[in-house]
Coordinates of C-alpha atoms in Angstrom, one line a residue:
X11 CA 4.2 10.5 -17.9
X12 CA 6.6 13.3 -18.6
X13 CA 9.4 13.5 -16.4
X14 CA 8.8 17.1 -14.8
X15 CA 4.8 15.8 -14.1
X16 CA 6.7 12.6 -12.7
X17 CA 9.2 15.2 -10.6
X18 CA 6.4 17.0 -9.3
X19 CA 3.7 14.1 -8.0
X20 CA 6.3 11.5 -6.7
X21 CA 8.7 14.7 -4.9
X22 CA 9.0 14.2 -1.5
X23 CA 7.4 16.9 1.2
X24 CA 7.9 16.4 5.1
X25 CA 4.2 15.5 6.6
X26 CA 2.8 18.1 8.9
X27 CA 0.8 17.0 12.1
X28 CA -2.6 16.5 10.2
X29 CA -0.7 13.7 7.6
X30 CA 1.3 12.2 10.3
X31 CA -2.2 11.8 12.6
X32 CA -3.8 10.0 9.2
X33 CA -0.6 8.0 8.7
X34 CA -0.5 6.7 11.7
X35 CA -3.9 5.4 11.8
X36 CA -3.5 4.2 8.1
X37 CA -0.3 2.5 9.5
X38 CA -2.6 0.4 12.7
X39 CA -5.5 -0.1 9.7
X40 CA -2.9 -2.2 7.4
X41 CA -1.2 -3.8 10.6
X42 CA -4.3 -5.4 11.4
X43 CA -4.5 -6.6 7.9
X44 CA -2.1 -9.8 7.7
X45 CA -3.1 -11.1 11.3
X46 CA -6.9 -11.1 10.1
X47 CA -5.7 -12.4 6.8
X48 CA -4.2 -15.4 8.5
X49 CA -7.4 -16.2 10.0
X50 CA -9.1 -16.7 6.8
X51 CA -10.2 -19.6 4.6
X52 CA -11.6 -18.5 2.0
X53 CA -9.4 -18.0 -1.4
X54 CA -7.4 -15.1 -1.3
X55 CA -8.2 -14.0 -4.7
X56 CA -11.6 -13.9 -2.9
X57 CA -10.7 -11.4 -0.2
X58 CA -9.0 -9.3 -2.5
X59 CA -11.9 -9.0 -4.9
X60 CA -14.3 -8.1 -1.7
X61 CA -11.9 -5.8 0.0
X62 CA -11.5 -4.0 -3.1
X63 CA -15.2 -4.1 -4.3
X64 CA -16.5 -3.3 -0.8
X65 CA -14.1 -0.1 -0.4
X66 CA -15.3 1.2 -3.5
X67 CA -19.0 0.8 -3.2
X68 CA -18.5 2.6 0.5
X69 CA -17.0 5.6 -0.8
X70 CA -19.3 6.1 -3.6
X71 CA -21.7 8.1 -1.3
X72 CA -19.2 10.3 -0.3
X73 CA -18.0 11.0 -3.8
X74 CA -21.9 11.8 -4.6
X75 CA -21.9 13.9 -1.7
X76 CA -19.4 15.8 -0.2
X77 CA -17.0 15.2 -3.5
X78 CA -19.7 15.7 -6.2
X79 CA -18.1 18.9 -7.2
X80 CA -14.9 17.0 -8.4
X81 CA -16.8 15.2 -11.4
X82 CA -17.6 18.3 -13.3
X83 CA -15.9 18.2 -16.3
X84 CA -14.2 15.3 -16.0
X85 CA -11.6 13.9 -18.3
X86 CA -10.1 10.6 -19.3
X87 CA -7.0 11.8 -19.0
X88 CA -8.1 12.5 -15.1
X89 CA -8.8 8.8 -14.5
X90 CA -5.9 7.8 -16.6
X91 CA -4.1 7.3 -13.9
X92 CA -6.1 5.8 -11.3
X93 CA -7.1 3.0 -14.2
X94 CA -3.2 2.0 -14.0
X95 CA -3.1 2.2 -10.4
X96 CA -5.7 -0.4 -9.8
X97 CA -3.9 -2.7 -12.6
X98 CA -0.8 -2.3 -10.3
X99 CA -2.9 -2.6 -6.8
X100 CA -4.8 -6.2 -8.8
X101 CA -1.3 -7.2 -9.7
X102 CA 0.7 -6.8 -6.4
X103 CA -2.6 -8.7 -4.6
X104 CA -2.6 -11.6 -7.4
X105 CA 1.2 -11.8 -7.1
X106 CA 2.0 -11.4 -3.3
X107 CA -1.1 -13.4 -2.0
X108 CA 0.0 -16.6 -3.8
X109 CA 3.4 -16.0 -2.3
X110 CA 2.6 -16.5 1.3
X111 CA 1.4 -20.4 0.2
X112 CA 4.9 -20.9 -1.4
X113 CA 7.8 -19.3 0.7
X114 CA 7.5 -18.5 4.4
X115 CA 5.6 -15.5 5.8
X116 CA 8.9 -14.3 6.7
X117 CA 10.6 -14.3 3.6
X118 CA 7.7 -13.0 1.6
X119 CA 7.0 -10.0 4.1
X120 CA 10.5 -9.0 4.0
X121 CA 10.6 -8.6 0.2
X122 CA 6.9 -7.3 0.1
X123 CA 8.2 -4.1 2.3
X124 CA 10.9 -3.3 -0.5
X125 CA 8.2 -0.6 -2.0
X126 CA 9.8 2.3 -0.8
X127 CA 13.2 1.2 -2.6
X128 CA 11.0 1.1 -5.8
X129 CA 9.5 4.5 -5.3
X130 CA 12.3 6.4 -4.6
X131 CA 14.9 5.1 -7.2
X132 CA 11.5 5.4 -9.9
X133 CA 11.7 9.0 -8.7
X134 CA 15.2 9.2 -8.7
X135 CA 15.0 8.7 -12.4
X136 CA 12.5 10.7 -12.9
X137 CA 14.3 13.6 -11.8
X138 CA 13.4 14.3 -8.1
X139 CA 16.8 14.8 -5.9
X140 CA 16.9 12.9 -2.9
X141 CA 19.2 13.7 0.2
X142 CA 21.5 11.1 1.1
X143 CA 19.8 10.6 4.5
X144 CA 16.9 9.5 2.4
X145 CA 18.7 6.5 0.9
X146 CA 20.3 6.2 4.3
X147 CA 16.9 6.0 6.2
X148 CA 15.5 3.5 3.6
X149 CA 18.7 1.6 4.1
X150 CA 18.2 1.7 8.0
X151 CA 14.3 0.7 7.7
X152 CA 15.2 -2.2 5.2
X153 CA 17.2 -3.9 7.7
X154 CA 15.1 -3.3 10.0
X155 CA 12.5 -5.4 8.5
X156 CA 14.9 -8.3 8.1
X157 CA 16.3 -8.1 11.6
X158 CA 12.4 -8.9 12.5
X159 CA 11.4 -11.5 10.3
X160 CA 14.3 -13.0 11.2
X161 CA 17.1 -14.4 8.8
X162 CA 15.4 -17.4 6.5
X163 CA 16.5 -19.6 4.4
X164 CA 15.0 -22.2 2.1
X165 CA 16.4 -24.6 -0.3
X166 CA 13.8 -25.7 -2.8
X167 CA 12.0 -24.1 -6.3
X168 CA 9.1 -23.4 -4.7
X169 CA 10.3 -21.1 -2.1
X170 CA 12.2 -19.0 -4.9
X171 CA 9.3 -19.0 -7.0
X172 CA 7.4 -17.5 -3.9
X173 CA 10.5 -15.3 -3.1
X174 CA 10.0 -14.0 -6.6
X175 CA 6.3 -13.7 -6.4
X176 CA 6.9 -11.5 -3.3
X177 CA 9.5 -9.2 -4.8
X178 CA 7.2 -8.8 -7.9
X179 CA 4.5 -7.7 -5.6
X180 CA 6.8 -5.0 -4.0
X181 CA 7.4 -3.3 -7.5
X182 CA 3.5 -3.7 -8.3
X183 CA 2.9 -1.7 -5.2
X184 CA 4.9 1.0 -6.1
X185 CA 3.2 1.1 -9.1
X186 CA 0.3 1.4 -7.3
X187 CA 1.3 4.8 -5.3
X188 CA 3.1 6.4 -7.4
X189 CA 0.4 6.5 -10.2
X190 CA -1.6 7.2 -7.7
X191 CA 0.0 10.3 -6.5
X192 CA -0.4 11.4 -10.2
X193 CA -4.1 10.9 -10.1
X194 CA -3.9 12.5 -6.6
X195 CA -2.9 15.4 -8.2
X196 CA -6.2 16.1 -10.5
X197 CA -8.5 13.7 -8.5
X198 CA -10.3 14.0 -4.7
X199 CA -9.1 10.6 -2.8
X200 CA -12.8 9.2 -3.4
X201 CA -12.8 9.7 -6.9
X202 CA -9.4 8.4 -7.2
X203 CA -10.4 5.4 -5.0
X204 CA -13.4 4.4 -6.4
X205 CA -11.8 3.9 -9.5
X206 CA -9.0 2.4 -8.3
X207 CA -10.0 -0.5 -6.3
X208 CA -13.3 -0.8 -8.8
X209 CA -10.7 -1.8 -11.6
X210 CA -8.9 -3.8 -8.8
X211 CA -11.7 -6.0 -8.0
X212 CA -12.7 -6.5 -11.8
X213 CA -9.3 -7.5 -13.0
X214 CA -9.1 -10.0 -9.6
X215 CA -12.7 -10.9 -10.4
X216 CA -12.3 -12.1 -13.7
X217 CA -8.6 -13.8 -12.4
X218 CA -11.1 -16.0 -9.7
X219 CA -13.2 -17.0 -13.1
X220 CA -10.2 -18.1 -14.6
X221 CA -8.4 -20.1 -12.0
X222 CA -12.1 -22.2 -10.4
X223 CA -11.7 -19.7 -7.1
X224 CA -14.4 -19.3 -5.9
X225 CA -16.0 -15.8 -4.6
X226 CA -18.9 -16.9 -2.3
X227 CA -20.3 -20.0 -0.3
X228 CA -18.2 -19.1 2.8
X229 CA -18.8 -20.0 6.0
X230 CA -20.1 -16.4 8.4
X231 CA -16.6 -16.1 10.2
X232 CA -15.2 -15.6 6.8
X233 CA -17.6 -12.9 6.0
X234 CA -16.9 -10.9 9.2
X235 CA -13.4 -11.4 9.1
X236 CA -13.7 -10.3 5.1
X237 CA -15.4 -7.2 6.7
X238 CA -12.5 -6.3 9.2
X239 CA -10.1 -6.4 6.8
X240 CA -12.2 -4.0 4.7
X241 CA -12.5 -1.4 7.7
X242 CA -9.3 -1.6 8.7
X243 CA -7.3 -2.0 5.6
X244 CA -8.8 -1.1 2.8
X245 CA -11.0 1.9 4.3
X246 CA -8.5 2.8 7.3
X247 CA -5.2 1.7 5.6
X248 CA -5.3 1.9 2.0
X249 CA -7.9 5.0 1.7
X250 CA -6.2 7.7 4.0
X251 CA -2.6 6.5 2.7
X252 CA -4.1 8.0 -0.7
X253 CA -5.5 11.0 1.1
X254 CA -1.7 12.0 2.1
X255 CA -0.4 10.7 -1.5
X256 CA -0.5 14.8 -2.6
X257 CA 0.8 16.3 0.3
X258 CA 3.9 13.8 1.2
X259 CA 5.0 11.7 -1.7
X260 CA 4.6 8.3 -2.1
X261 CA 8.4 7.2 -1.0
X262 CA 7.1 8.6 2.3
X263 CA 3.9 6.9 2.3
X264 CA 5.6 3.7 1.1
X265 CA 8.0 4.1 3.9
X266 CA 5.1 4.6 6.6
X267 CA 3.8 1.7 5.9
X268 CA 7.0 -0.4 6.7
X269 CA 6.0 0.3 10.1
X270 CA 3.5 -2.3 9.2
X271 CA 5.8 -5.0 10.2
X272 CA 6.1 -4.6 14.0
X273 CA 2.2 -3.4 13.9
X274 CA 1.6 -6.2 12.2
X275 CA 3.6 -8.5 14.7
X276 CA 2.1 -7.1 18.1
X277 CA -1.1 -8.1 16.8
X278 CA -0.2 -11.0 15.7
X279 CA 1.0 -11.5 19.6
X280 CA -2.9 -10.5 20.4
X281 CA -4.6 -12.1 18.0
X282 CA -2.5 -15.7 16.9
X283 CA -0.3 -15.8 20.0
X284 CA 2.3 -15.5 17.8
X285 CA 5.8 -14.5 19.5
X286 CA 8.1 -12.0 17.7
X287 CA 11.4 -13.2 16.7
X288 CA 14.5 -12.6 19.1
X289 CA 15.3 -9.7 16.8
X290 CA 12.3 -7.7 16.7
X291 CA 13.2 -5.1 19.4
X292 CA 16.1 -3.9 17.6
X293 CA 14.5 -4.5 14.1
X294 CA 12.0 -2.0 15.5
X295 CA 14.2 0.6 16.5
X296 CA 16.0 0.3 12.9
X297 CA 12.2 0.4 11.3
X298 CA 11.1 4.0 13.7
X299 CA 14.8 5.3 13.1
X300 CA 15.1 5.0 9.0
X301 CA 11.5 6.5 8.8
X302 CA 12.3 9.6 10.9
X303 CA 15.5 10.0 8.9
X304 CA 13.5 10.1 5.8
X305 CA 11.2 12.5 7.4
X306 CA 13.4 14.7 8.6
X307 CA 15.3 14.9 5.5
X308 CA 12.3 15.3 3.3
X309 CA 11.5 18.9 2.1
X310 CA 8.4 21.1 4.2
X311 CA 5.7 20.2 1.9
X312 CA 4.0 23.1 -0.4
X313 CA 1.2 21.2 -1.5
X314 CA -2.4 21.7 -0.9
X315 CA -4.3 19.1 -0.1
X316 CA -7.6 19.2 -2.2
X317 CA -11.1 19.7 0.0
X318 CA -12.0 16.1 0.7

Protein backbone atom coordinates (compact mmCIF):
# COMPACT_ATOMS: atom_id res chain seq x y z
CA UNK A 1 0.00 0.00 0.00
CA UNK A 2 1.36 3.39 -0.84
CA UNK A 3 1.93 5.64 1.96
CA UNK A 4 -0.52 8.55 1.05
CA UNK A 5 -3.51 5.57 0.43
CA UNK A 6 -2.04 4.26 3.93
CA UNK A 7 -2.40 8.22 5.24
CA UNK A 8 -5.72 8.48 4.12
CA UNK A 9 -7.72 4.99 5.30
CA UNK A 10 -5.85 4.58 8.75
CA UNK A 11 -6.22 8.85 9.52
CA UNK A 12 -7.95 9.38 12.42
CA UNK A 13 -11.67 11.35 12.38
CA UNK A 14 -13.63 12.16 15.73
CA UNK A 15 -16.95 9.80 15.56
CA UNK A 16 -20.18 11.72 15.33
CA UNK A 17 -23.34 10.47 17.33
CA UNK A 18 -24.41 7.76 14.63
CA UNK A 19 -20.61 5.92 14.98
CA UNK A 20 -20.47 6.41 18.70
CA UNK A 21 -24.32 4.72 18.94
CA UNK A 22 -22.78 1.66 16.62
CA UNK A 23 -19.60 1.58 18.77
CA UNK A 24 -21.10 1.25 21.62
CA UNK A 25 -23.24 -1.58 20.78
CA UNK A 26 -20.28 -3.18 18.86
CA UNK A 27 -18.36 -2.53 22.21
CA UNK A 28 -21.39 -4.83 24.54
CA UNK A 29 -21.42 -7.45 21.26
CA UNK A 30 -17.51 -8.33 21.77
CA UNK A 31 -17.84 -7.92 25.70
CA UNK A 32 -20.15 -10.71 25.75
CA UNK A 33 -17.72 -12.57 23.64
CA UNK A 34 -14.92 -13.98 26.18
CA UNK A 35 -17.55 -14.74 29.07
CA UNK A 36 -19.57 -17.00 26.45
CA UNK A 37 -16.27 -18.19 25.20
CA UNK A 38 -15.37 -19.46 28.58
CA UNK A 39 -18.41 -21.47 28.69
CA UNK A 40 -17.48 -23.53 25.81
CA UNK A 41 -16.02 -26.98 25.17
CA UNK A 42 -15.68 -27.45 22.04
CA UNK A 43 -12.07 -26.67 20.23
CA UNK A 44 -11.56 -23.22 19.82
CA UNK A 45 -10.31 -23.45 16.40
CA UNK A 46 -13.87 -24.75 16.10
CA UNK A 47 -15.62 -21.67 17.29
CA UNK A 48 -13.65 -19.56 15.27
CA UNK A 49 -14.27 -21.36 12.08
CA UNK A 50 -18.31 -21.17 12.87
CA UNK A 51 -18.28 -17.67 14.01
CA UNK A 52 -16.49 -16.64 11.06
CA UNK A 53 -18.39 -18.93 8.57
CA UNK A 54 -21.77 -18.25 10.11
CA UNK A 55 -21.19 -14.27 9.98
CA UNK A 56 -20.51 -14.52 6.42
CA UNK A 57 -23.20 -16.73 5.19
CA UNK A 58 -25.75 -14.18 7.27
CA UNK A 59 -24.68 -11.21 5.53
CA UNK A 60 -24.70 -12.60 2.14
CA UNK A 61 -28.45 -11.78 1.70
CA UNK A 62 -27.93 -8.35 2.52
CA UNK A 63 -25.03 -7.99 0.13
CA UNK A 64 -27.54 -9.61 -2.69
CA UNK A 65 -30.01 -7.26 -1.60
CA UNK A 66 -29.71 -3.98 -0.24
CA UNK A 67 -25.70 -4.00 -1.32
CA UNK A 68 -26.06 -5.58 -4.79
CA UNK A 69 -25.18 -2.39 -6.43
CA UNK A 70 -21.60 -2.58 -4.88
CA UNK A 71 -20.59 -5.75 -7.04
CA UNK A 72 -20.85 -4.04 -10.36
CA UNK A 73 -17.62 -3.88 -11.75
CA UNK A 74 -15.84 -5.29 -9.34
CA UNK A 75 -12.08 -5.59 -9.15
CA UNK A 76 -9.41 -7.71 -7.51
CA UNK A 77 -7.74 -5.02 -6.51
CA UNK A 78 -11.19 -4.14 -4.48
CA UNK A 79 -11.01 -7.37 -2.52
CA UNK A 80 -7.31 -7.20 -2.23
CA UNK A 81 -7.54 -6.04 0.80
CA UNK A 82 -10.25 -7.69 2.54
CA UNK A 83 -8.33 -11.17 1.33
CA UNK A 84 -5.38 -9.86 3.79
CA UNK A 85 -7.65 -8.82 6.41
CA UNK A 86 -9.18 -12.24 6.97
CA UNK A 87 -5.38 -13.81 6.88
CA UNK A 88 -4.78 -11.35 9.74
CA UNK A 89 -8.38 -11.87 11.57
CA UNK A 90 -7.44 -16.22 10.97
CA UNK A 91 -4.07 -15.48 12.38
CA UNK A 92 -4.88 -13.32 15.52
CA UNK A 93 -7.89 -16.16 16.34
CA UNK A 94 -5.24 -19.18 15.77
CA UNK A 95 -2.65 -17.31 17.80
CA UNK A 96 -4.61 -15.63 20.76
CA UNK A 97 -7.07 -18.61 21.29
CA UNK A 98 -4.23 -21.08 22.06
CA UNK A 99 -2.85 -18.43 24.40
CA UNK A 100 -5.65 -18.41 26.96
CA UNK A 101 -4.69 -22.51 27.58
CA UNK A 102 -0.92 -21.47 28.20
CA UNK A 103 -0.72 -18.10 30.29
CA UNK A 104 -3.44 -16.83 32.45
CA UNK A 105 -6.56 -15.03 31.12
CA UNK A 106 -5.18 -12.10 32.73
CA UNK A 107 -1.98 -11.94 31.19
CA UNK A 108 -3.17 -12.86 27.72
CA UNK A 109 -6.10 -10.21 27.77
CA UNK A 110 -3.81 -7.51 28.77
CA UNK A 111 -1.48 -8.04 25.82
CA UNK A 112 -4.36 -8.94 23.46
CA UNK A 113 -5.78 -5.07 24.06
CA UNK A 114 -2.25 -3.68 22.80
CA UNK A 115 -4.07 -3.27 19.09
CA UNK A 116 -4.46 0.24 19.23
CA UNK A 117 -0.60 0.67 20.04
CA UNK A 118 -0.09 -1.24 16.77
CA UNK A 119 -2.47 0.86 14.68
CA UNK A 120 -1.45 4.02 15.53
CA UNK A 121 2.45 3.69 15.44
CA UNK A 122 1.63 1.56 11.72
CA UNK A 123 0.00 4.92 10.91
CA UNK A 124 2.45 6.93 12.42
CA UNK A 125 4.81 5.53 9.90
CA UNK A 126 2.67 5.75 7.34
CA UNK A 127 2.47 9.32 7.47
CA UNK A 128 -0.67 10.27 9.53
CA UNK A 129 0.22 12.99 12.44
CA UNK A 130 -1.07 12.19 15.63
CA UNK A 131 -1.63 14.73 18.52
CA UNK A 132 0.20 14.10 21.60
CA UNK A 133 -2.99 13.53 23.59
CA UNK A 134 -3.49 10.65 21.22
CA UNK A 135 -0.35 8.77 22.48
CA UNK A 136 -1.28 10.17 25.79
CA UNK A 137 -4.89 8.64 25.77
CA UNK A 138 -3.50 5.23 24.53
CA UNK A 139 -0.97 5.51 27.21
CA UNK A 140 -3.84 6.14 29.84
CA UNK A 141 -6.20 3.20 28.36
CA UNK A 142 -3.16 0.75 28.41
CA UNK A 143 -2.78 1.08 32.00
CA UNK A 144 -5.92 0.98 32.45
CA UNK A 145 -6.27 -2.49 31.14
CA UNK A 146 -3.43 -3.73 33.45
CA UNK A 147 -4.77 -1.98 36.55
CA UNK A 148 -7.84 -4.51 35.82
CA UNK A 149 -6.47 -7.64 35.03
CA UNK A 150 -4.46 -7.15 37.84
CA UNK A 151 -0.56 -7.36 37.96
CA UNK A 152 0.50 -11.20 37.02
CA UNK A 153 3.30 -12.95 37.08
CA UNK A 154 4.41 -16.40 36.00
CA UNK A 155 7.57 -18.14 36.06
CA UNK A 156 7.61 -21.01 33.59
CA UNK A 157 8.13 -21.48 29.44
CA UNK A 158 4.81 -22.02 28.87
CA UNK A 159 3.36 -18.92 30.16
CA UNK A 160 5.93 -16.84 27.98
CA UNK A 161 5.18 -18.80 25.13
CA UNK A 162 1.42 -17.95 25.73
CA UNK A 163 2.51 -14.30 26.74
CA UNK A 164 3.99 -14.34 23.24
CA UNK A 165 1.10 -15.99 21.54
CA UNK A 166 -1.02 -13.18 23.03
CA UNK A 167 1.12 -10.27 21.91
CA UNK A 168 1.35 -11.85 18.39
CA UNK A 169 -2.37 -11.79 18.30
CA UNK A 170 -2.46 -8.08 19.18
CA UNK A 171 -0.33 -7.16 16.04
CA UNK A 172 -2.51 -9.73 13.87
CA UNK A 173 -5.55 -7.72 14.90
CA UNK A 174 -4.24 -4.65 13.78
CA UNK A 175 -3.59 -6.16 10.70
CA UNK A 176 -6.95 -7.03 10.64
CA UNK A 177 -8.42 -3.25 10.87
CA UNK A 178 -6.29 -1.48 9.35
CA UNK A 179 -6.47 -3.47 5.91
CA UNK A 180 -9.71 -3.32 6.57
CA UNK A 181 -10.17 0.26 6.61
CA UNK A 182 -8.40 0.13 3.16
CA UNK A 183 -10.98 -2.20 1.80
CA UNK A 184 -13.55 0.08 3.69
CA UNK A 185 -12.62 2.57 1.48
CA UNK A 186 -13.82 0.84 -2.04
CA UNK A 187 -15.95 -1.89 -0.36
CA UNK A 188 -19.77 -1.72 1.40
CA UNK A 189 -19.19 -3.40 5.04
CA UNK A 190 -21.02 -6.68 3.64
CA UNK A 191 -18.94 -7.05 0.79
CA UNK A 192 -15.96 -6.41 2.81
CA UNK A 193 -17.24 -8.85 5.40
CA UNK A 194 -18.20 -11.55 3.57
CA UNK A 195 -14.95 -11.88 2.23
CA UNK A 196 -13.28 -11.33 5.10
CA UNK A 197 -14.41 -13.79 7.64
CA UNK A 198 -15.12 -16.35 4.37
CA UNK A 199 -11.23 -16.44 4.08
CA UNK A 200 -11.06 -16.45 7.93
CA UNK A 201 -12.97 -19.52 8.39
CA UNK A 202 -11.10 -21.37 5.34
CA UNK A 203 -7.66 -20.62 6.50
CA UNK A 204 -8.97 -21.84 10.32
CA UNK A 205 -10.83 -24.66 8.61
CA UNK A 206 -8.00 -26.17 6.93
CA UNK A 207 -5.71 -25.26 10.41
CA UNK A 208 -8.66 -27.80 12.35
CA UNK A 209 -7.68 -30.51 9.42
CA UNK A 210 -4.22 -30.19 10.20
CA UNK A 211 -4.11 -30.23 13.95
CA UNK A 212 -7.14 -33.55 14.49
CA UNK A 213 -9.62 -30.56 15.84
CA UNK A 214 -12.46 -31.35 15.37
CA UNK A 215 -15.40 -29.09 13.84
CA UNK A 216 -18.62 -30.97 14.74
CA UNK A 217 -20.07 -33.74 17.15
CA UNK A 218 -20.76 -31.20 19.96
CA UNK A 219 -22.98 -31.55 22.43
CA UNK A 220 -26.41 -28.71 21.86
CA UNK A 221 -25.15 -26.19 24.65
CA UNK A 222 -22.12 -25.87 22.49
CA UNK A 223 -24.12 -25.17 19.44
CA UNK A 224 -26.25 -22.41 21.14
CA UNK A 225 -23.49 -21.00 22.89
CA UNK A 226 -21.51 -21.08 19.26
CA UNK A 227 -24.65 -19.11 18.09
CA UNK A 228 -24.36 -16.27 20.83
CA UNK A 229 -21.13 -15.58 20.24
CA UNK A 230 -21.99 -15.22 16.50
CA UNK A 231 -24.83 -12.63 17.24
CA UNK A 232 -23.15 -10.86 19.56
CA UNK A 233 -19.55 -10.85 18.42
CA UNK A 234 -19.12 -11.51 15.14
CA UNK A 235 -22.58 -9.91 13.78
CA UNK A 236 -22.89 -7.19 16.71
CA UNK A 237 -19.12 -6.72 17.46
CA UNK A 238 -16.99 -7.41 14.64
CA UNK A 239 -19.58 -6.37 11.77
CA UNK A 240 -20.54 -2.65 12.85
CA UNK A 241 -16.81 -2.08 14.13
CA UNK A 242 -16.17 -2.42 10.20
CA UNK A 243 -19.15 -0.30 9.45
CA UNK A 244 -17.36 2.79 11.38
CA UNK A 245 -13.76 1.55 9.88
CA UNK A 246 -14.31 4.56 7.04
CA UNK A 247 -15.64 7.20 9.04
CA UNK A 248 -13.29 7.03 12.35
CA UNK A 249 -10.06 5.20 11.68
CA UNK A 250 -9.09 2.11 12.92
CA UNK A 251 -6.74 3.50 16.01
CA UNK A 252 -10.20 4.64 17.14
CA UNK A 253 -12.00 1.62 16.61
CA UNK A 254 -9.14 -0.38 18.07
CA UNK A 255 -9.24 1.85 21.07
CA UNK A 256 -13.28 1.36 21.43
CA UNK A 257 -12.88 -1.86 21.75
CA UNK A 258 -10.51 -1.72 24.91
CA UNK A 259 -13.58 -0.95 26.59
CA UNK A 260 -14.00 -4.58 26.09
CA UNK A 261 -12.27 -5.28 29.22
CA UNK A 262 -14.57 -3.99 31.98
CA UNK A 263 -17.59 -5.08 29.50
CA UNK A 264 -16.19 -8.03 29.38
CA UNK A 265 -15.70 -8.29 33.30
CA UNK A 266 -19.30 -7.12 34.44
CA UNK A 267 -20.50 -9.98 32.55
CA UNK A 268 -18.36 -12.12 33.59
CA UNK A 269 -19.79 -11.00 37.27
CA UNK A 270 -23.37 -12.03 35.52
CA UNK A 271 -22.62 -14.87 33.80
CA UNK A 272 -19.40 -16.94 35.79
CA UNK A 273 -19.74 -15.11 39.08
CA UNK A 274 -16.59 -14.02 38.45
CA UNK A 275 -15.45 -10.96 40.85
CA UNK A 276 -13.30 -8.07 39.27
CA UNK A 277 -9.96 -7.58 40.67
CA UNK A 278 -9.47 -4.93 43.48
CA UNK A 279 -8.27 -2.66 40.69
CA UNK A 280 -10.96 -2.59 38.26
CA UNK A 281 -12.71 0.57 39.39
CA UNK A 282 -9.86 2.69 38.84
CA UNK A 283 -8.63 0.60 35.76
CA UNK A 284 -12.00 1.66 34.45
CA UNK A 285 -11.79 5.17 34.84
CA UNK A 286 -8.12 5.00 33.15
CA UNK A 287 -9.90 2.79 30.24
CA UNK A 288 -13.16 5.61 29.70
CA UNK A 289 -10.60 8.50 30.30
CA UNK A 290 -7.64 7.48 27.54
CA UNK A 291 -10.53 6.74 25.01
CA UNK A 292 -12.24 10.22 25.34
CA UNK A 293 -8.75 11.76 25.08
CA UNK A 294 -8.24 10.04 21.92
CA UNK A 295 -11.62 11.23 20.83
CA UNK A 296 -11.36 14.44 21.65
CA UNK A 297 -8.15 14.88 20.12
CA UNK A 298 -9.00 13.12 16.88
CA UNK A 299 -9.86 15.41 13.86
CA UNK A 300 -14.08 16.02 12.88
CA UNK A 301 -14.24 13.36 10.42
CA UNK A 302 -14.84 14.26 6.50
CA UNK A 303 -15.64 10.99 5.33
CA UNK A 304 -18.73 9.60 3.93
CA UNK A 305 -19.84 6.67 4.95
CA UNK A 306 -20.91 4.52 1.89
CA UNK A 307 -24.94 3.64 1.67
CA UNK A 308 -25.01 0.30 3.58
Amino acid sequence: MSRPAAAQAWALHRPGPRDVGLLSLAVVGVSLSAPLTAMVTAPMLALAFWRNAAGAAALVPVLLTRERATLTCLRWRDLRSSVVAGLFLAAHFATWLPSLSMTTVAASVALVTTTPIWTALAARISGVRLPAAVWWGLLLAFVGVVLIVGVDVTVSLEALAGDGLALLGAICAGGYVLSGARARQRLATSAYAVVCYSVCAVVIAVSALVVGAPLGGFTGRDWWLIAAITVAAQLFGHTLLNLVLSSVGPTVVSLAVLLEVPGALLFALALLGQVPPLLALPGVALVVAGVALVVRASRPTTLVEPAT
